[in-house]
Short mmCIF file of C-alpha atoms in Angstrom, two decimals:
data_model
loop_
_atom_site.label_atom_id
_atom_site.label_comp_id
_atom_site.label_asym_id
_atom_site.label_seq_id
_atom_site.Cartn_x
_atom_site.Cartn_y
_atom_site.Cartn_z
CA UNK A 1 -7.92 -27.08 10.19
CA UNK A 2 -6.24 -23.67 9.97
CA UNK A 3 -8.03 -20.85 8.22
CA UNK A 4 -6.25 -19.24 5.23
CA UNK A 5 -4.60 -15.88 5.80
CA UNK A 6 -6.97 -14.04 3.46
CA UNK A 7 -10.06 -16.19 3.75
CA UNK A 8 -12.37 -13.35 2.68
CA UNK A 9 -10.86 -13.10 -0.81
CA UNK A 10 -12.96 -16.00 -2.07
CA UNK A 11 -16.74 -16.33 -1.86
CA UNK A 12 -17.63 -18.49 1.11
CA UNK A 13 -19.87 -21.54 0.50
CA UNK A 14 -23.56 -20.81 0.21
CA UNK A 15 -24.14 -22.96 3.28
CA UNK A 16 -22.59 -20.15 5.35
CA UNK A 17 -24.38 -16.86 5.86
CA UNK A 18 -22.76 -13.51 5.03
CA UNK A 19 -23.90 -9.90 5.28
CA UNK A 20 -23.05 -6.81 3.27
CA UNK A 21 -20.84 -5.40 6.01
CA UNK A 22 -18.52 -8.40 5.54
CA UNK A 23 -17.35 -6.71 2.32
CA UNK A 24 -15.80 -4.01 4.52
CA UNK A 25 -13.94 -6.32 6.92
CA UNK A 26 -10.45 -5.64 5.51
CA UNK A 27 -11.29 -1.95 5.15
CA UNK A 28 -12.17 -1.64 8.83
CA UNK A 29 -9.12 -3.70 9.81
CA UNK A 30 -6.88 -1.20 8.03
CA UNK A 31 -8.83 1.65 9.66
CA UNK A 32 -8.39 0.02 13.07
CA UNK A 33 -4.63 -0.28 12.47
CA UNK A 34 -4.44 3.46 11.78
CA UNK A 35 -6.51 4.35 14.83
CA UNK A 36 -9.61 5.37 12.92
CA UNK A 37 -12.00 2.97 14.65
CA UNK A 38 -11.98 3.58 18.42
CA UNK A 39 -12.70 0.58 20.66
CA UNK A 40 -15.95 0.40 22.60
CA UNK A 41 -14.24 -0.29 25.91
CA UNK A 42 -13.42 2.99 27.68
CA UNK A 43 -10.35 1.48 29.32
CA UNK A 44 -8.48 1.24 26.00
CA UNK A 45 -9.75 4.46 24.44
CA UNK A 46 -6.98 6.70 25.79
CA UNK A 47 -4.18 4.41 24.61
CA UNK A 48 -5.88 4.06 21.24
CA UNK A 49 -6.33 7.83 21.00
CA UNK A 50 -2.58 8.23 21.52
CA UNK A 51 -1.95 5.83 18.64
CA UNK A 52 -4.46 7.74 16.48
CA UNK A 53 -2.64 11.01 17.14
CA UNK A 54 0.71 9.35 16.38
CA UNK A 55 -0.36 8.04 12.96
CA UNK A 56 -2.08 11.30 12.06
CA UNK A 57 0.97 13.39 13.00
CA UNK A 58 3.39 11.08 11.16
CA UNK A 59 1.28 10.71 8.00
CA UNK A 60 -0.32 14.13 7.70
CA UNK A 61 2.18 16.49 9.35
CA UNK A 62 5.70 15.06 9.52
CA UNK A 63 5.71 13.33 6.11
CA UNK A 64 4.82 16.32 3.88
CA UNK A 65 6.71 18.72 6.15
CA UNK A 66 9.79 16.46 6.23
CA UNK A 67 9.85 16.15 2.44
CA UNK A 68 9.56 19.93 2.04
CA UNK A 69 12.22 20.69 4.65
CA UNK A 70 14.65 18.42 2.84
CA UNK A 71 14.47 20.65 -0.23
CA UNK A 72 15.41 23.64 1.93
CA UNK A 73 18.20 22.01 3.92
CA UNK A 74 19.75 19.56 1.43
CA UNK A 75 18.63 20.84 -1.98
CA UNK A 76 22.21 21.07 -3.32
CA UNK A 77 22.77 17.36 -2.55
CA UNK A 78 19.90 16.09 -4.68
CA UNK A 79 20.45 14.38 -8.01
CA UNK A 80 17.71 15.08 -10.58
CA UNK A 81 16.18 11.60 -10.34
CA UNK A 82 16.24 11.66 -6.52
CA UNK A 83 14.64 15.10 -6.48
CA UNK A 84 11.79 14.09 -8.81
CA UNK A 85 11.20 10.86 -6.88
CA UNK A 86 10.84 12.90 -3.71
CA UNK A 87 8.74 15.65 -5.33
CA UNK A 88 6.17 13.27 -6.80
CA UNK A 89 5.62 11.73 -3.36
CA UNK A 90 5.47 15.16 -1.73
CA UNK A 91 2.81 16.40 -4.16
CA UNK A 92 0.82 13.23 -3.61
CA UNK A 93 1.13 13.74 0.16
CA UNK A 94 -0.60 17.11 -0.16
CA UNK A 95 -3.59 15.43 -1.75
CA UNK A 96 -3.42 12.64 0.82
CA UNK A 97 -3.68 15.18 3.66
CA UNK A 98 -6.93 16.52 2.24
CA UNK A 99 -8.39 13.11 1.44
CA UNK A 100 -7.37 11.49 4.72
CA UNK A 101 -8.77 14.34 6.83
CA UNK A 102 -12.08 14.21 4.97
CA UNK A 103 -12.30 10.42 5.15
CA UNK A 104 -11.37 10.28 8.84
CA UNK A 105 -13.93 12.93 9.79
CA UNK A 106 -16.68 11.19 7.79
CA UNK A 107 -16.18 7.60 8.94
CA UNK A 108 -19.58 7.80 10.63
CA UNK A 109 -21.19 7.89 7.20
CA UNK A 110 -19.75 4.49 6.34
CA UNK A 111 -20.96 2.93 9.57
CA UNK A 112 -24.38 4.46 8.93
CA UNK A 113 -24.46 2.97 5.44
CA UNK A 114 -23.61 -0.48 6.83
CA UNK A 115 -26.55 -0.18 9.22
CA UNK A 116 -28.95 1.07 6.53
CA UNK A 117 -28.02 -1.62 3.99
CA UNK A 118 -28.23 -4.51 6.50
CA UNK A 119 -32.03 -5.12 6.14
CA UNK A 120 -31.55 -5.72 2.40
CA UNK A 121 -29.48 -8.83 3.16
CA UNK A 122 -32.58 -10.48 4.60
CA UNK A 123 -34.32 -10.19 1.21
CA UNK A 124 -31.81 -12.60 -0.36
CA UNK A 125 -33.86 -15.78 -0.33
CA UNK A 126 -33.05 -17.57 -3.59
CA UNK A 127 -29.83 -19.38 -4.40
CA UNK A 128 -28.94 -16.91 -7.15
CA UNK A 129 -29.44 -13.89 -4.90
CA UNK A 130 -27.28 -15.38 -2.15
CA UNK A 131 -24.59 -16.16 -4.71
CA UNK A 132 -24.56 -12.51 -5.81
CA UNK A 133 -24.26 -11.45 -2.16
CA UNK A 134 -21.35 -13.84 -1.51
CA UNK A 135 -19.46 -12.66 -4.62
CA UNK A 136 -20.08 -9.04 -3.62
CA UNK A 137 -18.52 -9.63 -0.19
CA UNK A 138 -15.43 -11.27 -1.69
CA UNK A 139 -15.06 -8.49 -4.27
CA UNK A 140 -15.10 -5.78 -1.61
CA UNK A 141 -12.23 -7.42 0.29
CA UNK A 142 -10.27 -8.09 -2.90
CA UNK A 143 -10.35 -4.37 -3.65
CA UNK A 144 -8.58 -3.60 -0.36
CA UNK A 145 -5.91 -6.25 -0.95
CA UNK A 146 -5.37 -5.03 -4.52
CA UNK A 147 -4.78 -1.44 -3.39
CA UNK A 148 -2.57 -2.57 -0.52
CA UNK A 149 -0.43 -4.73 -2.82
CA UNK A 150 -0.04 -1.89 -5.32
CA UNK A 151 0.95 0.70 -2.73
CA UNK A 152 3.24 -1.54 -0.68
CA UNK A 153 4.85 -2.73 -3.92
CA UNK A 154 5.80 0.86 -4.75
CA UNK A 155 7.27 1.63 -1.30
CA UNK A 156 9.16 -1.68 -1.09
CA UNK A 157 10.76 -1.46 -4.54
CA UNK A 158 11.72 2.17 -3.89
CA UNK A 159 13.25 1.23 -0.53
CA UNK A 160 15.53 -1.54 -1.80
CA UNK A 161 16.47 0.12 -5.10
CA UNK A 162 17.55 3.26 -3.24
CA UNK A 163 19.36 1.54 -0.39
CA UNK A 164 21.31 -0.72 -2.76
CA UNK A 165 22.27 2.43 -4.67
CA UNK A 166 23.59 3.88 -1.39
CA UNK A 167 20.92 6.54 -0.86
CA UNK A 168 17.83 7.05 1.27
CA UNK A 169 14.64 6.32 -0.71
CA UNK A 170 12.73 9.61 -0.23
CA UNK A 171 15.25 11.57 1.84
CA UNK A 172 12.66 12.80 4.34
CA UNK A 173 14.22 15.33 6.70
CA UNK A 174 15.46 13.47 9.77
CA UNK A 175 17.28 15.49 12.47
CA UNK A 176 18.15 12.32 14.43
CA UNK A 177 19.83 10.10 11.82
CA UNK A 178 21.98 11.26 8.91
CA UNK A 179 21.95 8.52 6.27
CA UNK A 180 25.15 9.91 4.66
CA UNK A 181 27.35 8.94 7.65
CA UNK A 182 27.51 5.20 6.99
CA UNK A 183 25.75 1.98 6.02
CA UNK A 184 24.10 1.46 9.42
CA UNK A 185 22.75 5.01 9.44
CA UNK A 186 21.52 4.53 5.86
CA UNK A 187 19.48 1.47 6.83
CA UNK A 188 18.16 3.12 10.00
CA UNK A 189 17.05 6.28 8.18
CA UNK A 190 15.60 4.27 5.28
CA UNK A 191 13.58 1.98 7.53
CA UNK A 192 12.23 4.96 9.46
CA UNK A 193 11.21 6.57 6.18
CA UNK A 194 9.65 3.29 5.08
CA UNK A 195 7.52 3.13 8.23
CA UNK A 196 6.35 6.74 7.92
CA UNK A 197 5.65 6.40 4.19
CA UNK A 198 3.64 3.21 4.78
CA UNK A 199 1.51 4.98 7.40
CA UNK A 200 0.76 7.64 4.81
CA UNK A 201 0.16 4.90 2.24
CA UNK A 202 -2.39 3.19 4.52
CA UNK A 203 -4.19 6.49 5.02
CA UNK A 204 -4.34 6.91 1.26
CA UNK A 205 -5.46 3.31 0.91
CA UNK A 206 -8.56 4.02 3.00
CA UNK A 207 -9.28 7.29 1.16
CA UNK A 208 -8.98 5.65 -2.27
CA UNK A 209 -10.66 2.31 -1.63
CA UNK A 210 -13.77 3.17 0.40
CA UNK A 211 -15.79 4.56 -2.56
CA UNK A 212 -15.11 1.50 -4.71
CA UNK A 213 -15.95 -0.88 -1.87
CA UNK A 214 -19.25 0.81 -1.06
CA UNK A 215 -20.23 1.34 -4.70
CA UNK A 216 -19.57 -2.37 -5.25
CA UNK A 217 -21.98 -3.10 -2.42
CA UNK A 218 -24.60 -0.86 -4.05
CA UNK A 219 -24.06 -2.57 -7.41
CA UNK A 220 -24.44 -5.98 -5.78
CA UNK A 221 -27.76 -5.03 -4.20
CA UNK A 222 -28.99 -3.54 -7.49
CA UNK A 223 -28.23 -6.89 -9.13
CA UNK A 224 -30.12 -8.69 -6.35
CA UNK A 225 -32.99 -6.24 -6.73
CA UNK A 226 -33.13 -6.89 -10.47
CA UNK A 227 -33.34 -10.64 -9.83
CA UNK A 228 -36.18 -10.09 -7.33
CA UNK A 229 -38.08 -7.91 -9.82
CA UNK A 230 -37.70 -10.57 -12.51
CA UNK A 231 -39.45 -13.05 -10.19
CA UNK A 232 -42.37 -10.75 -9.30
CA UNK A 233 -45.81 -12.27 -9.94
CA UNK A 234 -44.24 -15.54 -11.09
CA UNK A 235 -45.42 -17.56 -8.10
CA UNK A 236 -49.06 -18.65 -8.67
CA UNK A 237 -49.48 -19.44 -4.98
CA UNK A 238 -49.21 -15.77 -3.99
CA UNK A 239 -52.20 -13.45 -3.94
CA UNK A 240 -52.29 -10.03 -5.62
CA UNK A 241 -51.89 -8.38 -2.21
CA UNK A 242 -48.75 -10.41 -1.54
CA UNK A 243 -47.38 -9.62 -5.00
CA UNK A 244 -48.06 -5.95 -4.42
CA UNK A 245 -46.28 -6.07 -1.07
CA UNK A 246 -43.24 -7.65 -2.71
CA UNK A 247 -43.18 -4.79 -5.24
CA UNK A 248 -43.44 -2.23 -2.44
CA UNK A 249 -40.50 -3.92 -0.69
CA UNK A 250 -38.47 -3.62 -3.90
CA UNK A 251 -39.30 0.09 -4.13
CA UNK A 252 -38.32 0.62 -0.50
CA UNK A 253 -35.05 -1.24 -0.99
CA UNK A 254 -34.18 0.86 -4.04
CA UNK A 255 -34.94 3.97 -2.03
CA UNK A 256 -32.57 2.69 0.67
CA UNK A 257 -29.81 2.25 -1.92
CA UNK A 258 -30.38 5.80 -3.19
CA UNK A 259 -30.28 7.14 0.38
CA UNK A 260 -26.97 5.34 0.95
CA UNK A 261 -25.61 6.92 -2.24
CA UNK A 262 -26.74 10.34 -1.02
CA UNK A 263 -24.99 9.68 2.27
CA UNK A 264 -21.64 8.86 0.68
CA UNK A 265 -21.90 11.49 -2.09
CA UNK A 266 -20.43 14.49 -0.13
CA UNK A 267 -17.30 12.66 0.98
CA UNK A 268 -16.75 11.15 -2.48
CA UNK A 269 -17.14 14.55 -4.09
CA UNK A 270 -14.38 16.04 -1.91
CA UNK A 271 -11.85 13.19 -2.08
CA UNK A 272 -12.07 12.49 -5.82
CA UNK A 273 -11.94 16.23 -6.58
CA UNK A 274 -8.65 16.47 -4.67
CA UNK A 275 -7.38 13.43 -6.58
CA UNK A 276 -8.38 14.86 -9.95
CA UNK A 277 -6.52 18.07 -9.19
CA UNK A 278 -3.23 16.24 -8.59
CA UNK A 279 -3.24 13.19 -10.87
CA UNK A 280 -1.97 15.00 -13.97
CA UNK A 281 0.88 16.74 -12.12
CA UNK A 282 2.03 13.63 -10.25
CA UNK A 283 1.91 11.32 -13.30
CA UNK A 284 3.67 14.00 -15.36
CA UNK A 285 6.55 14.35 -12.87
CA UNK A 286 6.93 10.56 -12.61
CA UNK A 287 6.91 10.20 -16.41
CA UNK A 288 9.58 12.90 -16.79
CA UNK A 289 11.67 11.06 -14.21
CA UNK A 290 11.42 7.81 -16.17
CA UNK A 291 12.02 9.30 -19.63
CA UNK A 292 14.84 11.72 -18.89
CA UNK A 293 16.60 10.98 -15.61
CA UNK A 294 16.20 7.44 -14.23
CA UNK A 295 19.01 5.07 -15.23
CA UNK A 296 18.48 2.19 -12.78
CA UNK A 297 16.10 -0.61 -13.76
CA UNK A 298 14.71 -0.86 -10.24
CA UNK A 299 14.09 2.87 -9.96
CA UNK A 300 12.33 2.76 -13.32
CA UNK A 301 10.21 -0.15 -12.07
CA UNK A 302 9.45 1.78 -8.89
CA UNK A 303 8.26 4.80 -10.87
CA UNK A 304 6.13 2.64 -13.15
CA UNK A 305 4.48 1.06 -10.11
CA UNK A 306 3.97 4.55 -8.69
CA UNK A 307 2.21 5.68 -11.88
CA UNK A 308 0.06 2.53 -11.81
CA UNK A 309 -0.82 3.25 -8.17
CA UNK A 310 -1.76 6.86 -8.97
CA UNK A 311 -3.95 5.74 -11.86
CA UNK A 312 -5.52 3.10 -9.60
CA UNK A 313 -6.57 5.86 -7.21
CA UNK A 314 -9.10 7.23 -9.69
CA UNK A 315 -9.64 5.00 -12.74
CA UNK A 316 -11.36 2.03 -11.00
CA UNK A 317 -13.70 4.43 -9.21
CA UNK A 318 -14.57 6.24 -12.45
CA UNK A 319 -15.25 2.91 -14.12
CA UNK A 320 -17.40 1.76 -11.20
CA UNK A 321 -19.47 4.96 -11.36
CA UNK A 322 -20.19 4.33 -15.03
CA UNK A 323 -21.08 0.70 -14.32
CA UNK A 324 -23.47 1.91 -11.61
CA UNK A 325 -25.28 4.06 -14.19
CA UNK A 326 -25.49 1.03 -16.49
CA UNK A 327 -26.89 -1.02 -13.60
CA UNK A 328 -29.66 1.56 -13.17
CA UNK A 329 -30.48 1.33 -16.88
CA UNK A 330 -30.50 -2.45 -16.68
CA UNK A 331 -32.76 -2.29 -13.62
CA UNK A 332 -35.17 0.00 -15.48
CA UNK A 333 -35.25 -2.47 -18.36
CA UNK A 334 -35.89 -5.32 -15.92
CA UNK A 335 -38.82 -3.44 -14.37
CA UNK A 336 -40.35 -2.73 -17.77
CA UNK A 337 -40.06 -6.37 -18.88
CA UNK A 338 -41.37 -7.82 -15.63
CA UNK A 339 -44.76 -9.50 -15.39
CA UNK A 340 -47.03 -6.51 -14.75
CA UNK A 341 -49.23 -6.01 -17.84
CA UNK A 342 -52.21 -7.98 -16.49
CA UNK A 343 -51.80 -6.87 -12.86
CA UNK A 344 -54.33 -4.84 -10.93
CA UNK A 345 -54.39 -1.06 -11.20
CA UNK A 346 -52.47 -0.16 -8.03
CA UNK A 347 -49.71 -2.63 -8.99
CA UNK A 348 -49.36 -1.02 -12.43
CA UNK A 349 -49.34 2.45 -10.88
CA UNK A 350 -46.56 1.40 -8.50
CA UNK A 351 -44.57 -0.07 -11.40
CA UNK A 352 -44.83 3.19 -13.36
CA UNK A 353 -43.72 5.17 -10.31
CA UNK A 354 -40.83 2.76 -9.72
CA UNK A 355 -39.78 2.92 -13.37
CA UNK A 356 -39.80 6.71 -13.31
CA UNK A 357 -37.55 6.80 -10.24
CA UNK A 358 -35.07 4.27 -11.61
CA UNK A 359 -34.77 6.14 -14.92
CA UNK A 360 -33.03 8.90 -12.97
CA UNK A 361 -29.55 7.30 -12.80
CA UNK A 362 -27.36 7.36 -9.71
CA UNK A 363 -24.51 9.68 -10.66
CA UNK A 364 -21.64 11.16 -8.67
CA UNK A 365 -19.81 14.44 -9.20
CA UNK A 366 -16.33 15.60 -8.25
CA UNK A 367 -16.57 18.87 -6.35
CA UNK A 368 -20.01 19.47 -7.94
CA UNK A 369 -18.08 20.55 -11.08
CA UNK A 370 -17.66 17.54 -13.38
CA UNK A 371 -19.02 13.98 -13.35
CA UNK A 372 -16.94 11.13 -12.00
CA UNK A 373 -16.43 9.20 -15.22
CA UNK A 374 -13.69 7.62 -17.31
CA UNK A 375 -13.81 10.59 -19.69
CA UNK A 376 -13.21 13.01 -16.80
CA UNK A 377 -10.32 10.87 -15.58
CA UNK A 378 -8.72 10.86 -19.04
CA UNK A 379 -9.18 14.61 -19.33
CA UNK A 380 -7.32 15.40 -16.09
CA UNK A 381 -4.64 12.77 -16.81
CA UNK A 382 -3.83 14.44 -20.15
CA UNK A 383 -2.09 17.18 -18.21
CA UNK A 384 0.78 14.73 -17.68
CA UNK A 385 1.54 14.85 -21.42
CA UNK A 386 1.60 18.65 -21.22
CA UNK A 387 4.33 18.47 -18.56
CA UNK A 388 6.37 16.03 -20.65
CA UNK A 389 5.97 18.27 -23.72
CA UNK A 390 7.12 21.37 -21.80
CA UNK A 391 10.21 19.59 -20.46
CA UNK A 392 11.06 18.26 -23.90
CA UNK A 393 10.41 21.47 -25.87
CA UNK A 394 12.33 23.70 -23.45
CA UNK A 395 15.15 21.14 -23.20
CA UNK A 396 14.93 21.28 -19.40
CA UNK A 397 16.33 17.78 -18.94
CA UNK A 398 19.69 18.66 -20.53
CA UNK A 399 19.87 21.91 -18.56
CA UNK A 400 19.34 20.02 -15.29
CA UNK A 401 22.01 17.49 -16.22
CA UNK A 402 24.55 20.26 -17.01
CA UNK A 403 23.86 22.03 -13.72
CA UNK A 404 24.24 18.75 -11.84
#
């Protein structure tokens, strides 16, 4: 029997064993495709390093540089809609360069987290705990496929809507092929742009999806930990020493989760800060393009998908961070309502210590300036309305149309 193409998108049966690192399978596959996960065999390292350099140069150097050079060389040939479509991608590429460089240089943190979180999988003994683990693994892989579908949907719709209109999609500077010379050259230049853009898209995919994947893993283990705490001192066959040891294991596992959060905090702070700085500008430019310049249905659809993709870069993460804080509050409530009132003194002392630690929620900050939350995301996204208002009040759209 053949395995389905995306077998990890559904929770596997409880009869099969899974581990937390399985939630990152699709993430590491995408990283391997980009050359971010070097092979262990030394024989293939040099060839793989060449591929790594190729993807980095195409996505982080040629793409933003090619878009900028086009404005210098062919600025007079741009229509307003084409120019804004190219500019919004160029601005996003600047943020992608920062995020991709940070993510690539800090991949060791993710591998370290996988190693640190692995012992917690062995604590999943009950059917309910294993079910939470299996759903967590499927959710992590669904996140990668969701982001990939969103980003590839934008590039694909832009490609075909532009080519059928007789123009290159992003008009990246290409000294080898001039798409204006004929249909064959148009397809060649467009496909080359499509390949380069998709490399940049995959780099952005990794930068945008890793925090949600790993925070989902942390949330899953907090849910498992809450279930374990609920069952403390409920088995009459266990002695007080054994019950106390189970509580100590819960405290140690929570400390491990906090240490994993501390490990991923610096990289999240840098990447989401870069995203927050650009989201308002990019969404504003795309909205102006839709409202004032785009006339084709497919180009409008492409810009709408682009806005959805930009919002997906930050909103799910902000929501997940808030849910993580709620999980900590729920865990604190579970500790307080557990069966500890008639326990021995050292058990009660450990419970009080545990409760005090959990009441300090796990919170993440963007650039150590503002919290990563839905409210922060809405605040930075409001800048898009400011751009639309400026264009409308100053009547810039009509002026651009007259000059064109």
